[in-house]
CSV table of C-alpha atoms in Angstrom, one decimal:
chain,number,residue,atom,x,y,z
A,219,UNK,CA,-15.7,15.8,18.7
A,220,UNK,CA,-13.9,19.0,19.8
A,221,UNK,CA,-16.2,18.7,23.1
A,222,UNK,CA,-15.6,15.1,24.3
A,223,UNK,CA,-13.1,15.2,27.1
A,224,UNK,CA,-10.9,12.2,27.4
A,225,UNK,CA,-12.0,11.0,23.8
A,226,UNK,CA,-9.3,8.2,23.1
A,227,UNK,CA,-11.3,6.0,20.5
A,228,UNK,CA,-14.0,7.2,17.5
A,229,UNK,CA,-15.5,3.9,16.3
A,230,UNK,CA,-17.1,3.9,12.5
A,231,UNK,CA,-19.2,1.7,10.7
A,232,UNK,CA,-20.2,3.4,7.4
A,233,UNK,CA,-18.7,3.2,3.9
A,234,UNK,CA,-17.3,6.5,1.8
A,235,UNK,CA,-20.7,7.0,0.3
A,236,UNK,CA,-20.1,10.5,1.2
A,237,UNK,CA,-18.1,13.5,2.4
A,238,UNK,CA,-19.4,13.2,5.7
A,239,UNK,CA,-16.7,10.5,7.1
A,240,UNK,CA,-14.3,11.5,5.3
A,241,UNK,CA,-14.8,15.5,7.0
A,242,UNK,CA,-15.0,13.5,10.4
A,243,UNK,CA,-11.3,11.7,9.7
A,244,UNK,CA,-9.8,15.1,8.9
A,245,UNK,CA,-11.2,16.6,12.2
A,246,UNK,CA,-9.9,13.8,13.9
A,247,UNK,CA,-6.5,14.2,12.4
A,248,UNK,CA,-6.4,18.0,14.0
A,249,UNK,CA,-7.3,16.7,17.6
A,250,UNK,CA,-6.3,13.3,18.1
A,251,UNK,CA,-3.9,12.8,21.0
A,252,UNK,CA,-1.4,9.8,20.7
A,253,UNK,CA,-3.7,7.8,22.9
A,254,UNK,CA,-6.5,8.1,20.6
A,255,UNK,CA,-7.4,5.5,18.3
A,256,UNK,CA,-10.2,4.9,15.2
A,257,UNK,CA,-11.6,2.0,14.5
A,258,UNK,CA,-13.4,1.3,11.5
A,259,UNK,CA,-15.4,-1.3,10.2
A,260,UNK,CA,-16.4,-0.8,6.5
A,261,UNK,CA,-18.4,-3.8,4.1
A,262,UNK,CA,-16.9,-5.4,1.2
A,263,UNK,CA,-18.8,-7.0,-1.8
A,264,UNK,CA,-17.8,-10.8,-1.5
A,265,UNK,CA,-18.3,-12.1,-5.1
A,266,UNK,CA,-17.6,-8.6,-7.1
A,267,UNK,CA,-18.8,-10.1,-10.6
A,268,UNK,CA,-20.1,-6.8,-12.3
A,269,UNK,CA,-17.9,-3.9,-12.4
A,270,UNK,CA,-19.9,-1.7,-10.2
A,271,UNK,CA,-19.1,-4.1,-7.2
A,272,UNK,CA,-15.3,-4.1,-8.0
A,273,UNK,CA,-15.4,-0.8,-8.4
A,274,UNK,CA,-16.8,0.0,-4.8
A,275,UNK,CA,-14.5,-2.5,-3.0
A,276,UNK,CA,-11.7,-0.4,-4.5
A,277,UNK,CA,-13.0,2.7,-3.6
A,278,UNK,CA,-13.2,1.8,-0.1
A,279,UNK,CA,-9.2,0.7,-0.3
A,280,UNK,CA,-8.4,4.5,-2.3
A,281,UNK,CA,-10.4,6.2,0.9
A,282,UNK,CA,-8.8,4.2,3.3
A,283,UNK,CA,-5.2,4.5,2.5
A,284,UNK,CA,-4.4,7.9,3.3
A,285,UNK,CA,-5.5,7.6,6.7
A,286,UNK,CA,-4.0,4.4,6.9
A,287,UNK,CA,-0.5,6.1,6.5
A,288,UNK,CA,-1.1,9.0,8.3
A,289,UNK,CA,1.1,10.3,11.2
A,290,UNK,CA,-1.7,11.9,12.9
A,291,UNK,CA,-4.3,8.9,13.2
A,292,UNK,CA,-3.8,5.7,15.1
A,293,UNK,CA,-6.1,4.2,12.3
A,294,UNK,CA,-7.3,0.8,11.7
A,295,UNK,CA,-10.2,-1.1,9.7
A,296,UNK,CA,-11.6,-4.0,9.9
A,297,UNK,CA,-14.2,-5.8,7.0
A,298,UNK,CA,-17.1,-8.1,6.6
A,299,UNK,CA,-18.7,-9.6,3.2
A,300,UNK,CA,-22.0,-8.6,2.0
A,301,UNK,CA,-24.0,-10.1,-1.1
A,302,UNK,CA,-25.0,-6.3,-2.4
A,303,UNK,CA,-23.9,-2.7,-1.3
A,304,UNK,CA,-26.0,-1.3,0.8
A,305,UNK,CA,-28.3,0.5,-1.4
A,306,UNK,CA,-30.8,4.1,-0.5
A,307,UNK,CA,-33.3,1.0,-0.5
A,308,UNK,CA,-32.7,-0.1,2.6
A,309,UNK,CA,-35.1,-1.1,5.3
A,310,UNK,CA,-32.8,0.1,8.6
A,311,UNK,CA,-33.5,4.0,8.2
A,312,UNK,CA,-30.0,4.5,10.0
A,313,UNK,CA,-27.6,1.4,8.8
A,314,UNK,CA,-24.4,3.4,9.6
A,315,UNK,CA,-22.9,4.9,12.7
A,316,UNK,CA,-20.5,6.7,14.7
A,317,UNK,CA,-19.4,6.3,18.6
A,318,UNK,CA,-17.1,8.6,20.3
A,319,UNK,CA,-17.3,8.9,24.0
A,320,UNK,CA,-21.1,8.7,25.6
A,321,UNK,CA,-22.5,10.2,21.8
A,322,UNK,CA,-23.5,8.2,19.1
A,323,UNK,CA,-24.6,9.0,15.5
A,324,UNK,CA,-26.7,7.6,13.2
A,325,UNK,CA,-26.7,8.0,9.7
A,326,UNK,CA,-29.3,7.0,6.5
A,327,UNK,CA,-28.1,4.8,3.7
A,328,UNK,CA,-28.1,8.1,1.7
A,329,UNK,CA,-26.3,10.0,4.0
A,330,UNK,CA,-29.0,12.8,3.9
A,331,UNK,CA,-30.4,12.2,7.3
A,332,UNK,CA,-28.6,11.6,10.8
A,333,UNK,CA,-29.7,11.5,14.3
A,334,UNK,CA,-27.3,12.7,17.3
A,335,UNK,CA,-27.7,11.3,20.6
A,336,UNK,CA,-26.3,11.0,24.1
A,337,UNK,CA,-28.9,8.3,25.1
A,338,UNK,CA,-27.2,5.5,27.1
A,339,UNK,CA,-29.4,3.0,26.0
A,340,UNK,CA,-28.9,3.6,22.2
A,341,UNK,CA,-24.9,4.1,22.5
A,342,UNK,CA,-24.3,0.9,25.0
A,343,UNK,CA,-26.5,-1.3,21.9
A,344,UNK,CA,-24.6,0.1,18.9
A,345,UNK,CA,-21.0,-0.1,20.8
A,346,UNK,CA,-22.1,-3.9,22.1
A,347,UNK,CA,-23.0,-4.5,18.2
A,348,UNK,CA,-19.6,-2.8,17.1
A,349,UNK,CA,-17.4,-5.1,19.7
A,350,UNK,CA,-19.0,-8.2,18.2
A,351,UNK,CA,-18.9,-7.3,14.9
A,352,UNK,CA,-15.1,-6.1,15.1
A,353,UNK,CA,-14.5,-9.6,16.4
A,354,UNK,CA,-15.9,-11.2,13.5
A,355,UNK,CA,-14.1,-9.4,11.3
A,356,UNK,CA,-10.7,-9.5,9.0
A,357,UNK,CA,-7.7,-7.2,9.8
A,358,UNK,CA,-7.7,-4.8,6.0
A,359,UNK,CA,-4.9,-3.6,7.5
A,360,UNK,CA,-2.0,-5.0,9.0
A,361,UNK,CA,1.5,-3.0,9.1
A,362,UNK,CA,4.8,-3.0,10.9
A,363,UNK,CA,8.0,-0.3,10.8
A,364,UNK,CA,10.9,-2.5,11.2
A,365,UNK,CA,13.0,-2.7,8.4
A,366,UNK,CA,13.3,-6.4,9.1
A,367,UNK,CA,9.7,-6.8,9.0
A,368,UNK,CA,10.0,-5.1,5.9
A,369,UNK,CA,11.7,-7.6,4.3
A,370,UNK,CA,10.3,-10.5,5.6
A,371,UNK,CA,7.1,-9.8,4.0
A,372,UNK,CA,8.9,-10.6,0.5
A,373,UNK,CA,9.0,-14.1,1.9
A,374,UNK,CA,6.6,-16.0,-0.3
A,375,UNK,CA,4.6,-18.3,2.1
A,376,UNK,CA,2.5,-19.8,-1.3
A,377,UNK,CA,1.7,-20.2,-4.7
A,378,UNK,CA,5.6,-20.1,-5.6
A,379,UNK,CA,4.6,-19.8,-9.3
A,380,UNK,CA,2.8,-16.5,-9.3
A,381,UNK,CA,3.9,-13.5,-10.3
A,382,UNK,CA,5.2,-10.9,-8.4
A,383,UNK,CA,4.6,-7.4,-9.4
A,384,UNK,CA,6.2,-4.2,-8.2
A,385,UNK,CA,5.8,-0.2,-8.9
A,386,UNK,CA,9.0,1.5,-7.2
A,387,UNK,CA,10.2,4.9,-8.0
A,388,UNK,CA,13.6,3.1,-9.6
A,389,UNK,CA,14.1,0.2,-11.4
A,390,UNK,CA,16.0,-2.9,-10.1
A,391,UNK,CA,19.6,-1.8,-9.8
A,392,UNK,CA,21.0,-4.9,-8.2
A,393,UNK,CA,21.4,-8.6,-8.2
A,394,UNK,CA,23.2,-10.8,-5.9
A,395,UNK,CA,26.6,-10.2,-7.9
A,396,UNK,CA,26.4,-6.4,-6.7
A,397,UNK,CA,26.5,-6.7,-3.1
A,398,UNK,CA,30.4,-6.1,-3.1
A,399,UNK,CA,29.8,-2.7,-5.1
A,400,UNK,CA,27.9,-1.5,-3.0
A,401,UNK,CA,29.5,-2.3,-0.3
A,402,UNK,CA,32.4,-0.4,-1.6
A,403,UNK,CA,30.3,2.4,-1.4
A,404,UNK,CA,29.6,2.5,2.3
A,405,UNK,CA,29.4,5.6,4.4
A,406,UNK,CA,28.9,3.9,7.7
A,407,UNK,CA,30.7,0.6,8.5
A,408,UNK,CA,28.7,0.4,11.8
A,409,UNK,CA,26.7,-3.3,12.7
A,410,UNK,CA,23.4,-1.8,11.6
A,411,UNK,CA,24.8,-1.2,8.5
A,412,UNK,CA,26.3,-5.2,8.2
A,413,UNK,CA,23.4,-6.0,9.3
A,414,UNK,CA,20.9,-4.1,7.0
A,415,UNK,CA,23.0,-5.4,4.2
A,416,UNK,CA,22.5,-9.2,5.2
A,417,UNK,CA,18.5,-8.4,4.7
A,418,UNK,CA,19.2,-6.7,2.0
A,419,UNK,CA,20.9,-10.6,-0.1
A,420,UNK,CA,18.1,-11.8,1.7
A,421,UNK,CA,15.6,-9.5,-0.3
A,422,UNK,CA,17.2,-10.2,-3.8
A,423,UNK,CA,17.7,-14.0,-3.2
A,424,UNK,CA,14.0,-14.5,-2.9
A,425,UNK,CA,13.2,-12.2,-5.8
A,426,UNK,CA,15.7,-14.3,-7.8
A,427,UNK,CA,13.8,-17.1,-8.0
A,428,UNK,CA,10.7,-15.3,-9.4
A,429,UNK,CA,9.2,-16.3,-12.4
A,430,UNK,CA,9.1,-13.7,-14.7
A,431,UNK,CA,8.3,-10.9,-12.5
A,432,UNK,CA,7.3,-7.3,-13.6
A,433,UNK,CA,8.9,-4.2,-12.1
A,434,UNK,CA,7.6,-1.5,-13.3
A,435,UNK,CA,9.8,2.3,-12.4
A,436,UNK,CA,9.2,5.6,-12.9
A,437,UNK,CA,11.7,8.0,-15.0
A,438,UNK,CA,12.2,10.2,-12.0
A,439,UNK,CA,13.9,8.0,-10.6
A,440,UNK,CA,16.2,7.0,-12.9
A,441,UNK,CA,17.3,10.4,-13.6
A,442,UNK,CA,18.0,10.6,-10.1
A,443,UNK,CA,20.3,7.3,-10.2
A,444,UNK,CA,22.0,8.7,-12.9
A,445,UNK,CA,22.5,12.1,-12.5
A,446,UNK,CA,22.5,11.6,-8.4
A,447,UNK,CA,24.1,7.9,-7.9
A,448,UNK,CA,21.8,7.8,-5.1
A,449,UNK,CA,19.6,4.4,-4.9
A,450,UNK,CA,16.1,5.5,-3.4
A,451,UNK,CA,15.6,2.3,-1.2
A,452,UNK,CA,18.9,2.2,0.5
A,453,UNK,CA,19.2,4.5,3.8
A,454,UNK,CA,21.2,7.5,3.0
A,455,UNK,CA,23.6,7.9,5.6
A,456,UNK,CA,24.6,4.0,4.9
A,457,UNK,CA,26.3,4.7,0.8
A,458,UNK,CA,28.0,7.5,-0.2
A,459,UNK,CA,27.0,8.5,-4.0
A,460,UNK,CA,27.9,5.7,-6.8
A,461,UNK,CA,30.6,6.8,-9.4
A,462,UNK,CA,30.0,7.7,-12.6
A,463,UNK,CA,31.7,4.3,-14.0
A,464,UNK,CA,29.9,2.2,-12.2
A,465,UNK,CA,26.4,4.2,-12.7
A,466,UNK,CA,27.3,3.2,-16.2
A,467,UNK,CA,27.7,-0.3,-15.4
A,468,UNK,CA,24.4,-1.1,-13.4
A,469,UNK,CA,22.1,0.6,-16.1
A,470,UNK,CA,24.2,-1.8,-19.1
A,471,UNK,CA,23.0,-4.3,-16.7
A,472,UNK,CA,19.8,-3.0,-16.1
A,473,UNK,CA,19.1,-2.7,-20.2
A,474,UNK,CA,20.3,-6.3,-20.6
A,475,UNK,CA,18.0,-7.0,-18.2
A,476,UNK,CA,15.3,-5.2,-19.6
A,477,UNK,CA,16.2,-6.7,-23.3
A,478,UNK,CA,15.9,-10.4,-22.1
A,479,UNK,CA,12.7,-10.1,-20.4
A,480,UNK,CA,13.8,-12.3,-17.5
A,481,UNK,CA,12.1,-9.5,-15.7
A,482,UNK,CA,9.5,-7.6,-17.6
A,483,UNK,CA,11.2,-4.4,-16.8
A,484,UNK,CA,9.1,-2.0,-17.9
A,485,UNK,CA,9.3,2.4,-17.3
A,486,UNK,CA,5.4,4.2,-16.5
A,487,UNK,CA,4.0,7.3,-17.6
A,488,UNK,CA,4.0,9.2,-14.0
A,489,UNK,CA,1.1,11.7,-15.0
A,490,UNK,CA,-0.9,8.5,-15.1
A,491,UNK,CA,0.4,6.4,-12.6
A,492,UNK,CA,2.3,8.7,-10.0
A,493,UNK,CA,4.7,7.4,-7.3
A,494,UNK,CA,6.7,9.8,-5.0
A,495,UNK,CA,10.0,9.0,-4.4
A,496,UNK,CA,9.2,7.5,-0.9
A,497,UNK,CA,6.7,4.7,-2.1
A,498,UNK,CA,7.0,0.9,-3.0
A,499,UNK,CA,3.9,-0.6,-4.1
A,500,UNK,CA,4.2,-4.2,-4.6
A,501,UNK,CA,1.7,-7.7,-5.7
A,502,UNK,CA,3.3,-10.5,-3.9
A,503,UNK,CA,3.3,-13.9,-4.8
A,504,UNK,CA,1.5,-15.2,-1.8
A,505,UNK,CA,-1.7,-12.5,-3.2
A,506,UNK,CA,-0.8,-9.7,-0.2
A,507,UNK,CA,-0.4,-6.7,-1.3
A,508,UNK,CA,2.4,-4.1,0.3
A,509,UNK,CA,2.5,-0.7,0.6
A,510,UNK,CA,5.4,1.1,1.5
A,511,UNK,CA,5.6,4.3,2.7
A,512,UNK,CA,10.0,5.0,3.7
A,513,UNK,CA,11.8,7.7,4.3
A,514,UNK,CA,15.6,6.5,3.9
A,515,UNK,CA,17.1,9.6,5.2
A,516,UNK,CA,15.3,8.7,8.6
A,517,UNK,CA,15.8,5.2,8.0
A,518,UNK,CA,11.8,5.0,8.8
A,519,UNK,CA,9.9,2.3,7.0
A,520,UNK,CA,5.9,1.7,7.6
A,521,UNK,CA,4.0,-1.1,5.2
A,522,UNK,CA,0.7,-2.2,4.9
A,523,UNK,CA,-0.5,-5.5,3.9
A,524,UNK,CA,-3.6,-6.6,2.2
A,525,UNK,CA,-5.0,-9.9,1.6
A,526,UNK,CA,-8.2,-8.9,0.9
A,527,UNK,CA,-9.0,-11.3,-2.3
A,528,UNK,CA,-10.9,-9.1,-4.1
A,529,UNK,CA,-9.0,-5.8,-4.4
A,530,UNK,CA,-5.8,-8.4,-4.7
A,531,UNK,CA,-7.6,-10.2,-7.8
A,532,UNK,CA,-9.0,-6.9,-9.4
A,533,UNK,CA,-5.1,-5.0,-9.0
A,534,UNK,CA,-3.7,-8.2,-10.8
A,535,UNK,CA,-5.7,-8.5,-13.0
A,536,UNK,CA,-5.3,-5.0,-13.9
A,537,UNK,CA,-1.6,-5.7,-14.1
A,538,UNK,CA,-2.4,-8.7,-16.0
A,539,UNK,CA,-4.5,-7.0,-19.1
A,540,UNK,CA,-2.5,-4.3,-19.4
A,541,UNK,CA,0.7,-5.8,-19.8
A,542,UNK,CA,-0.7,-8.4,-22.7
A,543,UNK,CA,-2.5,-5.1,-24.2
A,544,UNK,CA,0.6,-2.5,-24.7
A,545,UNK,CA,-0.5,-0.7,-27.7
A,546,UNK,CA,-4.0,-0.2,-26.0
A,547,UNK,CA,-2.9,1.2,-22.6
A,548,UNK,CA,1.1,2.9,-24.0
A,549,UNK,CA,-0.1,5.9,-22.3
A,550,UNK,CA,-0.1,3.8,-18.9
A,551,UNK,CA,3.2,1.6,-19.4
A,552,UNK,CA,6.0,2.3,-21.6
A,553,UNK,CA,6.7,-0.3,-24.1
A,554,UNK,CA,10.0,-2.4,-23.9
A,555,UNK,CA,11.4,-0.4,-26.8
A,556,UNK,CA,10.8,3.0,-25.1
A,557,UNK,CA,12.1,1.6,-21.4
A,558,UNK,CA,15.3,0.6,-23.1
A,559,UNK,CA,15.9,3.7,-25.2
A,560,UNK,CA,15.4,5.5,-21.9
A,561,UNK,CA,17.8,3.6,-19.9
């Protein structure tokens, strides 16, 4: 990689069996030039009905995030259904490979064997088969960095009825009611700061009509609301810090809330399900789901969205089970009585 001049695109079609790809990311990560783009093309079990298949469509989503997010890779992946993974069994003796510049690699189902060549013959086949496959497949990942596209995507587009489900490092704060308090809170009275909170009603009007939605927080950052009166999704230099009165206000509200079960409100256990301060994962109720990667100081927002119906189905289900087991997974999600004697 180090030796290609003018490399501007590595082309991959292998799963995370092994080490091996994941080694040829990082490298990529400490050369890439902001022209140079990866595209990868990785296989997904189509009808996942034993847990091993599940389980390897989610482990290609884990591997793929990272580098998905990344600020040094121009990184995106494309996917096609098979019936079975791919298994040491197979009858190609190279089914995955690699093209960057004139060289292509070959690599065994078992990742044990590979074959390096510059042959012009065997890189012009597998980058004719890559183009077609790439056009046959789904986007995994589409994103966008607009904080207006960032809202947007909480439009629900279908299945109004399902359930949303979010993990954010605080819990919901605000409803419609509080726009004025916050607005007596502004730092900056500028038009991008009108107009930020315009799609910010627009954000809690659609979550309003939700039914029954869970939101689950982390205690980190309510400590930080309370002891900072700082709201993690809300650009910094747009609020000054929220008084102590009305820090007391908002969490009444928020342990109403939480008592009701309007919302299913509900605090996690952050050694088992971790989220940085900077993160909004979220289930949407037209089966995407978001993940948000922000840095409000910087006022830089950058999402991914997944409609991938397999790892969508297998996340909420997961939500799903464990909320109508508490007892059985407590060490996961906090139960209402501990949220609320928390708040």
């Amino acid at each position: 990689l180090r030796s290609v001049k003018d490399l501007d695109e590595i082309c991959i079609f292998s799963p995370f069996n092994n080490d091996y790809i994941q080694n040829v990311l990082a490298m990529a990560s400490s050369i890439t030039t902001p022209d140079m783009h990866i595209r990868h093309l990785v296989h997904f079990v189509k009808n996942p009905d034993i847990d091993g298949n599940i389980n390897y469509n989610l482990n290609i989503l884990s591997n793929i995030l990272p580098y998905a997010f990344s600020d040094q890779l121009d990184y995106s992946a494309g996917y096609l259904y098979i019936s079975h993974p791919i298994s040491v069994d197979s009858m190609v003796p190279f089914p995955f490979y690699l093209l960057f510049g004139k060289y292509t690699v070959l690599l065994s189902a078992d990742f044990e064997n590979s074959f390096f060549t510059s042959s012009a013959n065997i890189t012009g086949y597998h980058r004719a088969e890559f183009e077609k496959t790439w056009l046959l497949s789904d986007m995994l990942l589409n994103s966008d960095t607009s904080l207006d596209a960032f809202i947007e995507r909480y439009k629900n587009v279908s299945s109004p009825r399902a359930r949303r489900f979010t993990i954010d490092i605080q819990p919901p704060l605000f409803d419609l009611k509080d726009i004025s308090l916050l607005e007596k809170y502004a730092a900056d009275d500028s038009l991008a700061f009108q107009e930020y909170m315009e799609i910010l009603e627009k954000k809690i009007k659609i979550q309003q009509d939700d039914i029954q939605p869970v939101m689950l927080f982390s205690k980190e950052g309510l400590d930080y609301f309370a002891n900072e009166g700082l709201v993690s999704t809300i650009p910094y230099k747009y609020t000054c810090p929220i008084d102590i009165t009305d820090r007391i206000f908002l969490l009444e509200k928020l342990k109403m809330a939480c008592m009701h079960d309007k919302k299913i409100i509900r605090m996690i256990n952050p050694a088992r399900i971790p989220i940085s301060r900077n993160t909004l994962f979220s289930v949407e109720k037209d089966k995407r789901l978001i993940l948000v990667n922000r840095d409000t100081s910087a006022k830089i927002y950058k999402q991914i969205f997944i409609n991938e119906p397999t790892l969508v189905s297998a996340v909420t289900d997961f939500f799903e089970y464990v909320l109508k087991h508490p007892v059985v997974y407590s060490d996961l999600i906090y139960s209402k009585d501990t949220t609320i004697s928390v708040i």
